[in-house]
Amino acid sequence: MERSSPQLTNIFRFIWEELKEGAVDRRHPFHLCFLSTIGSGDATVPESRILVLRDVDTESFSLRSNADLRSNKCLEIKQNPNTHLLFYNKEKKIQVRIAAESIVIEGQAITEEVWLESQDVSKRCYFSPFSPSTIIQEPFSNTMLDLKDENLGLNVFGLITSKAKEVDYLELNYEGHTRCRFVLFNGELQSSEWLAP
């Protein structure tokens, strides 16, 4: 265990600074990430989709995204909280993979607070009368939104919070790739180590 290595400590700090920046800057490469869950039902296969990173807590090492509570990802997280987030910065050639334990937050004060702070253009996504993945007769159009339905909007708006358990960092470099892993438990860094790329 090389928890005290200055190089590893700097990389760990850099990762969370970049994630924090990604949550607030929509042009940052870490603003979008891939979230993978384990599918529900008989076909328990991995499912991946792109999410918008909305908030990062560097004290608990958790990440937050918004979600439609009717979506498969919310159902899958409720059935199996083990998730995986993947970030990539093409310019810096940095990949960050985070194994996490995720929860779906619904109907709480924090959900309403985030909803009220959201831009109208973001809120519109939650006024679809169709649950995500519903088969429809024609391509979806904003004319299908039901902005008057009281059961939509805030009522289907939820949050996904993912608490990091393990962070894998890879930086590609012609002179030699850098890869390391950080293991966290209860929001604290337990160990860090160099890995072969």
Short mmCIF file of N, CA and C in Angstrom, two decimals, residues 21-143:
data_model
loop_
_atom_site.label_atom_id
_atom_site.label_comp_id
_atom_site.label_asym_id
_atom_site.label_seq_id
_atom_site.Cartn_x
_atom_site.Cartn_y
_atom_site.Cartn_z
N GLU A 21 -14.83 19.92 -11.63
CA GLU A 21 -14.92 20.86 -12.74
C GLU A 21 -15.92 20.36 -13.79
N GLY A 22 -15.92 19.05 -14.03
CA GLY A 22 -16.86 18.48 -14.99
C GLY A 22 -18.31 18.67 -14.60
N ALA A 23 -18.58 18.72 -13.31
CA ALA A 23 -19.95 18.88 -12.84
C ALA A 23 -20.49 20.29 -13.09
N VAL A 24 -19.60 21.27 -13.18
CA VAL A 24 -20.06 22.66 -13.33
C VAL A 24 -19.81 23.25 -14.71
N ASP A 25 -18.91 22.65 -15.48
CA ASP A 25 -18.57 23.18 -16.81
C ASP A 25 -19.05 22.21 -17.88
N ARG A 26 -20.08 22.60 -18.60
CA ARG A 26 -20.66 21.68 -19.59
C ARG A 26 -19.73 21.41 -20.76
N ARG A 27 -18.65 22.20 -20.90
CA ARG A 27 -17.67 21.96 -21.98
C ARG A 27 -16.54 21.02 -21.53
N HIS A 28 -16.48 20.74 -20.24
CA HIS A 28 -15.43 19.85 -19.73
C HIS A 28 -15.71 18.41 -20.17
N PRO A 29 -14.68 17.66 -20.55
CA PRO A 29 -14.90 16.28 -21.00
C PRO A 29 -15.57 15.38 -19.95
N PHE A 30 -15.42 15.72 -18.68
CA PHE A 30 -16.02 14.89 -17.63
C PHE A 30 -17.46 15.30 -17.30
N HIS A 31 -18.03 16.23 -18.06
CA HIS A 31 -19.42 16.62 -17.83
C HIS A 31 -20.36 15.47 -18.19
N LEU A 32 -19.93 14.68 -19.17
CA LEU A 32 -20.70 13.50 -19.58
C LEU A 32 -19.91 12.25 -19.19
N CYS A 33 -20.63 11.25 -18.75
CA CYS A 33 -19.98 9.99 -18.41
C CYS A 33 -20.89 8.83 -18.79
N PHE A 34 -20.31 7.65 -18.83
CA PHE A 34 -21.08 6.44 -19.05
C PHE A 34 -21.40 5.83 -17.69
N LEU A 35 -22.66 5.52 -17.48
CA LEU A 35 -23.08 4.80 -16.28
C LEU A 35 -23.49 3.40 -16.70
N SER A 36 -22.90 2.39 -16.06
CA SER A 36 -23.27 1.01 -16.33
C SER A 36 -23.94 0.41 -15.11
N THR A 37 -25.00 -0.33 -15.37
CA THR A 37 -25.75 -1.03 -14.33
C THR A 37 -25.89 -2.48 -14.77
N ILE A 38 -26.41 -3.29 -13.86
CA ILE A 38 -26.73 -4.68 -14.22
C ILE A 38 -28.21 -4.72 -14.54
N GLY A 39 -28.55 -5.21 -15.74
CA GLY A 39 -29.94 -5.27 -16.17
C GLY A 39 -30.81 -6.07 -15.23
N SER A 40 -32.10 -5.77 -15.26
CA SER A 40 -33.04 -6.47 -14.38
C SER A 40 -33.76 -7.57 -15.16
N GLY A 41 -34.50 -8.38 -14.43
CA GLY A 41 -35.28 -9.46 -15.05
C GLY A 41 -34.40 -10.66 -15.41
N ASP A 42 -34.83 -11.39 -16.43
CA ASP A 42 -34.12 -12.61 -16.84
C ASP A 42 -32.80 -12.32 -17.54
N ALA A 43 -32.74 -11.19 -18.26
CA ALA A 43 -31.53 -10.85 -19.02
C ALA A 43 -30.64 -9.95 -18.17
N THR A 44 -29.97 -10.52 -17.20
CA THR A 44 -29.12 -9.71 -16.31
C THR A 44 -27.77 -9.47 -16.98
N VAL A 45 -27.79 -8.56 -17.92
CA VAL A 45 -26.57 -8.19 -18.65
C VAL A 45 -26.25 -6.73 -18.34
N PRO A 46 -25.01 -6.32 -18.51
CA PRO A 46 -24.69 -4.91 -18.27
C PRO A 46 -25.45 -3.99 -19.22
N GLU A 47 -25.87 -2.86 -18.70
CA GLU A 47 -26.54 -1.83 -19.49
C GLU A 47 -25.75 -0.54 -19.28
N SER A 48 -25.46 0.17 -20.36
CA SER A 48 -24.71 1.43 -20.27
C SER A 48 -25.46 2.54 -20.96
N ARG A 49 -25.29 3.74 -20.42
CA ARG A 49 -25.88 4.92 -21.03
C ARG A 49 -25.07 6.14 -20.60
N ILE A 50 -25.24 7.24 -21.33
CA ILE A 50 -24.52 8.47 -21.00
C ILE A 50 -25.36 9.29 -20.03
N LEU A 51 -24.70 9.81 -19.01
CA LEU A 51 -25.34 10.70 -18.04
C LEU A 51 -24.61 12.03 -18.01
N VAL A 52 -25.31 13.04 -17.51
CA VAL A 52 -24.71 14.34 -17.26
C VAL A 52 -24.31 14.37 -15.78
N LEU A 53 -23.05 14.66 -15.52
CA LEU A 53 -22.57 14.79 -14.15
C LEU A 53 -23.05 16.14 -13.62
N ARG A 54 -23.80 16.13 -12.52
CA ARG A 54 -24.40 17.36 -12.00
C ARG A 54 -23.72 17.88 -10.73
N ASP A 55 -23.14 16.99 -9.92
CA ASP A 55 -22.54 17.44 -8.67
C ASP A 55 -21.51 16.41 -8.21
N VAL A 56 -20.47 16.89 -7.53
CA VAL A 56 -19.43 16.02 -6.98
C VAL A 56 -19.16 16.47 -5.55
N ASP A 57 -19.19 15.52 -4.63
CA ASP A 57 -18.88 15.80 -3.23
C ASP A 57 -17.51 15.18 -2.94
N THR A 58 -16.51 16.03 -2.75
CA THR A 58 -15.14 15.55 -2.55
C THR A 58 -14.88 15.12 -1.11
N GLU A 59 -15.84 15.30 -0.23
CA GLU A 59 -15.68 14.80 1.14
C GLU A 59 -16.16 13.36 1.27
N SER A 60 -17.27 13.05 0.61
CA SER A 60 -17.79 11.67 0.66
C SER A 60 -17.40 10.88 -0.59
N PHE A 61 -16.73 11.54 -1.54
CA PHE A 61 -16.34 10.93 -2.81
C PHE A 61 -17.55 10.32 -3.53
N SER A 62 -18.57 11.17 -3.67
CA SER A 62 -19.78 10.74 -4.36
C SER A 62 -20.11 11.68 -5.51
N LEU A 63 -20.82 11.14 -6.50
CA LEU A 63 -21.17 11.88 -7.70
C LEU A 63 -22.68 11.82 -7.86
N ARG A 64 -23.26 12.89 -8.41
CA ARG A 64 -24.71 12.92 -8.57
C ARG A 64 -25.10 13.26 -10.00
N SER A 65 -26.16 12.59 -10.45
CA SER A 65 -26.79 12.87 -11.73
C SER A 65 -28.29 12.93 -11.51
N ASN A 66 -29.00 13.51 -12.45
CA ASN A 66 -30.46 13.54 -12.40
C ASN A 66 -31.00 12.36 -13.20
N ALA A 67 -32.23 11.96 -12.89
CA ALA A 67 -32.79 10.80 -13.58
C ALA A 67 -34.31 10.83 -13.58
N ASP A 68 -34.89 10.23 -14.60
CA ASP A 68 -36.33 9.99 -14.66
C ASP A 68 -36.58 8.72 -13.85
N LEU A 69 -37.40 8.82 -12.81
CA LEU A 69 -37.64 7.69 -11.92
C LEU A 69 -38.28 6.50 -12.63
N ARG A 70 -38.86 6.75 -13.80
CA ARG A 70 -39.51 5.67 -14.56
C ARG A 70 -38.51 4.88 -15.41
N SER A 71 -37.26 5.33 -15.45
CA SER A 71 -36.27 4.71 -16.34
C SER A 71 -35.78 3.36 -15.83
N ASN A 72 -35.29 2.56 -16.76
CA ASN A 72 -34.73 1.25 -16.40
C ASN A 72 -33.54 1.38 -15.48
N LYS A 73 -32.73 2.42 -15.67
CA LYS A 73 -31.53 2.56 -14.84
C LYS A 73 -31.91 2.70 -13.37
N CYS A 74 -32.99 3.42 -13.09
CA CYS A 74 -33.42 3.57 -11.69
C CYS A 74 -33.88 2.23 -11.12
N LEU A 75 -34.64 1.49 -11.89
CA LEU A 75 -35.09 0.16 -11.45
C LEU A 75 -33.89 -0.75 -11.22
N GLU A 76 -32.94 -0.72 -12.14
CA GLU A 76 -31.75 -1.58 -12.02
C GLU A 76 -30.91 -1.22 -10.80
N ILE A 77 -30.76 0.06 -10.52
CA ILE A 77 -29.98 0.48 -9.35
C ILE A 77 -30.68 0.05 -8.07
N LYS A 78 -32.00 0.14 -8.04
CA LYS A 78 -32.75 -0.29 -6.85
C LYS A 78 -32.57 -1.79 -6.61
N GLN A 79 -32.45 -2.56 -7.70
CA GLN A 79 -32.28 -4.01 -7.56
C GLN A 79 -30.83 -4.40 -7.29
N ASN A 80 -29.89 -3.63 -7.85
CA ASN A 80 -28.47 -3.93 -7.66
C ASN A 80 -27.70 -2.60 -7.66
N PRO A 81 -27.28 -2.13 -6.50
CA PRO A 81 -26.65 -0.81 -6.41
C PRO A 81 -25.22 -0.74 -6.94
N ASN A 82 -24.65 -1.87 -7.34
CA ASN A 82 -23.28 -1.87 -7.86
C ASN A 82 -23.28 -1.31 -9.28
N THR A 83 -22.61 -0.18 -9.44
CA THR A 83 -22.59 0.51 -10.73
C THR A 83 -21.15 0.84 -11.12
N HIS A 84 -21.02 1.35 -12.31
CA HIS A 84 -19.70 1.70 -12.82
C HIS A 84 -19.84 2.96 -13.65
N LEU A 85 -18.96 3.95 -13.40
CA LEU A 85 -18.96 5.19 -14.16
C LEU A 85 -17.65 5.30 -14.92
N LEU A 86 -17.72 5.75 -16.16
CA LEU A 86 -16.55 5.86 -17.03
C LEU A 86 -16.47 7.27 -17.59
N PHE A 87 -15.30 7.89 -17.40
CA PHE A 87 -15.03 9.24 -17.89
C PHE A 87 -13.81 9.18 -18.81
N TYR A 88 -13.81 10.03 -19.85
CA TYR A 88 -12.64 10.06 -20.72
C TYR A 88 -12.39 11.49 -21.19
N ASN A 89 -11.14 11.93 -21.07
CA ASN A 89 -10.71 13.23 -21.58
C ASN A 89 -9.83 12.95 -22.79
N LYS A 90 -10.37 13.20 -23.98
CA LYS A 90 -9.66 12.88 -25.22
C LYS A 90 -8.38 13.70 -25.38
N GLU A 91 -8.44 14.99 -25.04
CA GLU A 91 -7.26 15.85 -25.19
C GLU A 91 -6.12 15.43 -24.27
N LYS A 92 -6.43 15.16 -23.02
CA LYS A 92 -5.40 14.79 -22.06
C LYS A 92 -5.11 13.29 -22.05
N LYS A 93 -5.91 12.53 -22.82
CA LYS A 93 -5.78 11.07 -22.91
C LYS A 93 -5.85 10.43 -21.52
N ILE A 94 -6.85 10.85 -20.75
CA ILE A 94 -7.05 10.34 -19.40
C ILE A 94 -8.39 9.63 -19.31
N GLN A 95 -8.33 8.41 -18.79
CA GLN A 95 -9.54 7.63 -18.53
C GLN A 95 -9.67 7.44 -17.03
N VAL A 96 -10.87 7.66 -16.51
CA VAL A 96 -11.16 7.42 -15.10
C VAL A 96 -12.35 6.48 -15.01
N ARG A 97 -12.14 5.35 -14.35
CA ARG A 97 -13.22 4.37 -14.15
C ARG A 97 -13.52 4.33 -12.65
N ILE A 98 -14.79 4.42 -12.30
CA ILE A 98 -15.18 4.43 -10.90
C ILE A 98 -16.20 3.33 -10.63
N ALA A 99 -15.81 2.37 -9.79
CA ALA A 99 -16.76 1.38 -9.28
C ALA A 99 -17.46 2.03 -8.10
N ALA A 100 -18.79 2.00 -8.09
CA ALA A 100 -19.53 2.75 -7.08
C ALA A 100 -20.72 1.96 -6.57
N GLU A 101 -21.23 2.44 -5.45
CA GLU A 101 -22.51 1.97 -4.94
C GLU A 101 -23.48 3.13 -5.11
N SER A 102 -24.53 2.89 -5.89
CA SER A 102 -25.45 3.98 -6.24
C SER A 102 -26.79 3.80 -5.55
N ILE A 103 -27.44 4.93 -5.32
CA ILE A 103 -28.80 4.91 -4.79
C ILE A 103 -29.64 5.88 -5.60
N VAL A 104 -30.94 5.61 -5.63
CA VAL A 104 -31.90 6.50 -6.28
C VAL A 104 -32.60 7.28 -5.18
N ILE A 105 -32.59 8.60 -5.31
CA ILE A 105 -33.24 9.47 -4.33
C ILE A 105 -34.50 10.03 -4.97
N GLU A 106 -35.62 9.86 -4.28
CA GLU A 106 -36.89 10.38 -4.80
C GLU A 106 -37.73 10.94 -3.66
N GLY A 107 -38.53 11.94 -3.99
CA GLY A 107 -39.48 12.47 -3.04
C GLY A 107 -38.90 13.05 -1.77
N GLN A 108 -37.72 13.60 -1.83
CA GLN A 108 -37.11 14.19 -0.65
C GLN A 108 -36.89 15.68 -0.89
N ALA A 109 -36.60 16.40 0.17
CA ALA A 109 -36.39 17.85 0.06
C ALA A 109 -35.28 18.17 -0.92
N ILE A 110 -34.21 17.36 -0.92
CA ILE A 110 -33.08 17.61 -1.82
C ILE A 110 -33.51 17.49 -3.27
N THR A 111 -34.42 16.55 -3.56
CA THR A 111 -34.91 16.37 -4.93
C THR A 111 -35.64 17.63 -5.39
N GLU A 112 -36.51 18.15 -4.54
CA GLU A 112 -37.24 19.36 -4.89
C GLU A 112 -36.31 20.56 -5.02
N GLU A 113 -35.31 20.64 -4.15
CA GLU A 113 -34.34 21.73 -4.21
C GLU A 113 -33.59 21.74 -5.53
N VAL A 114 -33.12 20.55 -5.95
CA VAL A 114 -32.40 20.44 -7.23
C VAL A 114 -33.34 20.77 -8.39
N TRP A 115 -34.59 20.30 -8.30
CA TRP A 115 -35.58 20.58 -9.34
C TRP A 115 -35.78 22.09 -9.50
N LEU A 116 -35.97 22.79 -8.39
CA LEU A 116 -36.23 24.22 -8.44
C LEU A 116 -35.03 25.00 -8.98
N GLU A 117 -33.81 24.48 -8.78
CA GLU A 117 -32.61 25.15 -9.27
C GLU A 117 -32.31 24.82 -10.74
N SER A 118 -33.00 23.81 -11.28
CA SER A 118 -32.75 23.38 -12.66
C SER A 118 -33.31 24.38 -13.67
N GLN A 119 -32.65 24.45 -14.82
CA GLN A 119 -33.11 25.32 -15.90
C GLN A 119 -34.37 24.72 -16.53
N ASP A 120 -35.22 25.59 -17.07
CA ASP A 120 -36.46 25.12 -17.68
C ASP A 120 -36.21 24.11 -18.79
N VAL A 121 -35.15 24.34 -19.57
CA VAL A 121 -34.85 23.41 -20.67
C VAL A 121 -34.55 22.01 -20.14
N SER A 122 -33.95 21.92 -18.96
CA SER A 122 -33.67 20.62 -18.35
C SER A 122 -34.94 20.00 -17.79
N LYS A 123 -35.80 20.82 -17.21
CA LYS A 123 -37.05 20.32 -16.62
C LYS A 123 -37.97 19.70 -17.67
N ARG A 124 -37.93 20.26 -18.89
CA ARG A 124 -38.82 19.78 -19.95
C ARG A 124 -38.67 18.28 -20.19
N CYS A 125 -37.47 17.75 -19.97
CA CYS A 125 -37.23 16.32 -20.20
C CYS A 125 -38.13 15.44 -19.35
N TYR A 126 -38.65 15.97 -18.26
CA TYR A 126 -39.43 15.18 -17.31
C TYR A 126 -40.93 15.36 -17.48
N PHE A 127 -41.33 15.97 -18.59
CA PHE A 127 -42.75 16.14 -18.88
C PHE A 127 -43.20 15.26 -20.05
N SER A 128 -42.45 14.21 -20.32
CA SER A 128 -42.87 13.26 -21.34
C SER A 128 -43.93 12.34 -20.73
N PRO A 129 -45.03 12.12 -21.43
CA PRO A 129 -46.04 11.21 -20.90
C PRO A 129 -45.61 9.75 -20.99
N PHE A 130 -44.50 9.50 -21.68
CA PHE A 130 -44.00 8.14 -21.86
C PHE A 130 -42.83 7.86 -20.93
N SER A 131 -42.82 6.71 -20.33
CA SER A 131 -41.64 6.29 -19.58
C SER A 131 -40.51 6.05 -20.55
N PRO A 132 -39.27 6.32 -20.16
CA PRO A 132 -38.14 6.02 -21.06
C PRO A 132 -38.19 4.56 -21.53
N SER A 133 -37.88 4.35 -22.78
CA SER A 133 -37.85 3.04 -23.45
C SER A 133 -39.23 2.53 -23.87
N THR A 134 -40.28 3.32 -23.67
CA THR A 134 -41.61 2.93 -24.13
C THR A 134 -41.63 2.94 -25.66
N ILE A 135 -42.23 1.92 -26.26
CA ILE A 135 -42.39 1.89 -27.71
C ILE A 135 -43.47 2.89 -28.09
N ILE A 136 -43.15 3.78 -29.04
CA ILE A 136 -44.13 4.77 -29.51
C ILE A 136 -44.29 4.64 -31.02
N GLN A 137 -45.37 5.24 -31.54
CA GLN A 137 -45.74 5.05 -32.95
C GLN A 137 -44.94 5.91 -33.93
N GLU A 138 -44.29 6.96 -33.43
CA GLU A 138 -43.54 7.86 -34.30
C GLU A 138 -42.39 8.45 -33.51
N PRO A 139 -41.41 9.07 -34.17
CA PRO A 139 -40.31 9.68 -33.43
C PRO A 139 -40.83 10.71 -32.43
N PHE A 140 -40.19 10.77 -31.28
CA PHE A 140 -40.64 11.68 -30.23
C PHE A 140 -40.42 13.13 -30.66
N SER A 141 -41.34 13.98 -30.29
CA SER A 141 -41.27 15.41 -30.59
C SER A 141 -41.67 16.17 -29.32
N ASN A 142 -41.13 17.37 -29.15
CA ASN A 142 -41.49 18.19 -27.99
C ASN A 142 -42.97 18.54 -27.96
N THR A 143 -43.67 18.40 -29.09
CA THR A 143 -45.11 18.66 -29.09
C THR A 143 -45.84 17.59 -28.28
#
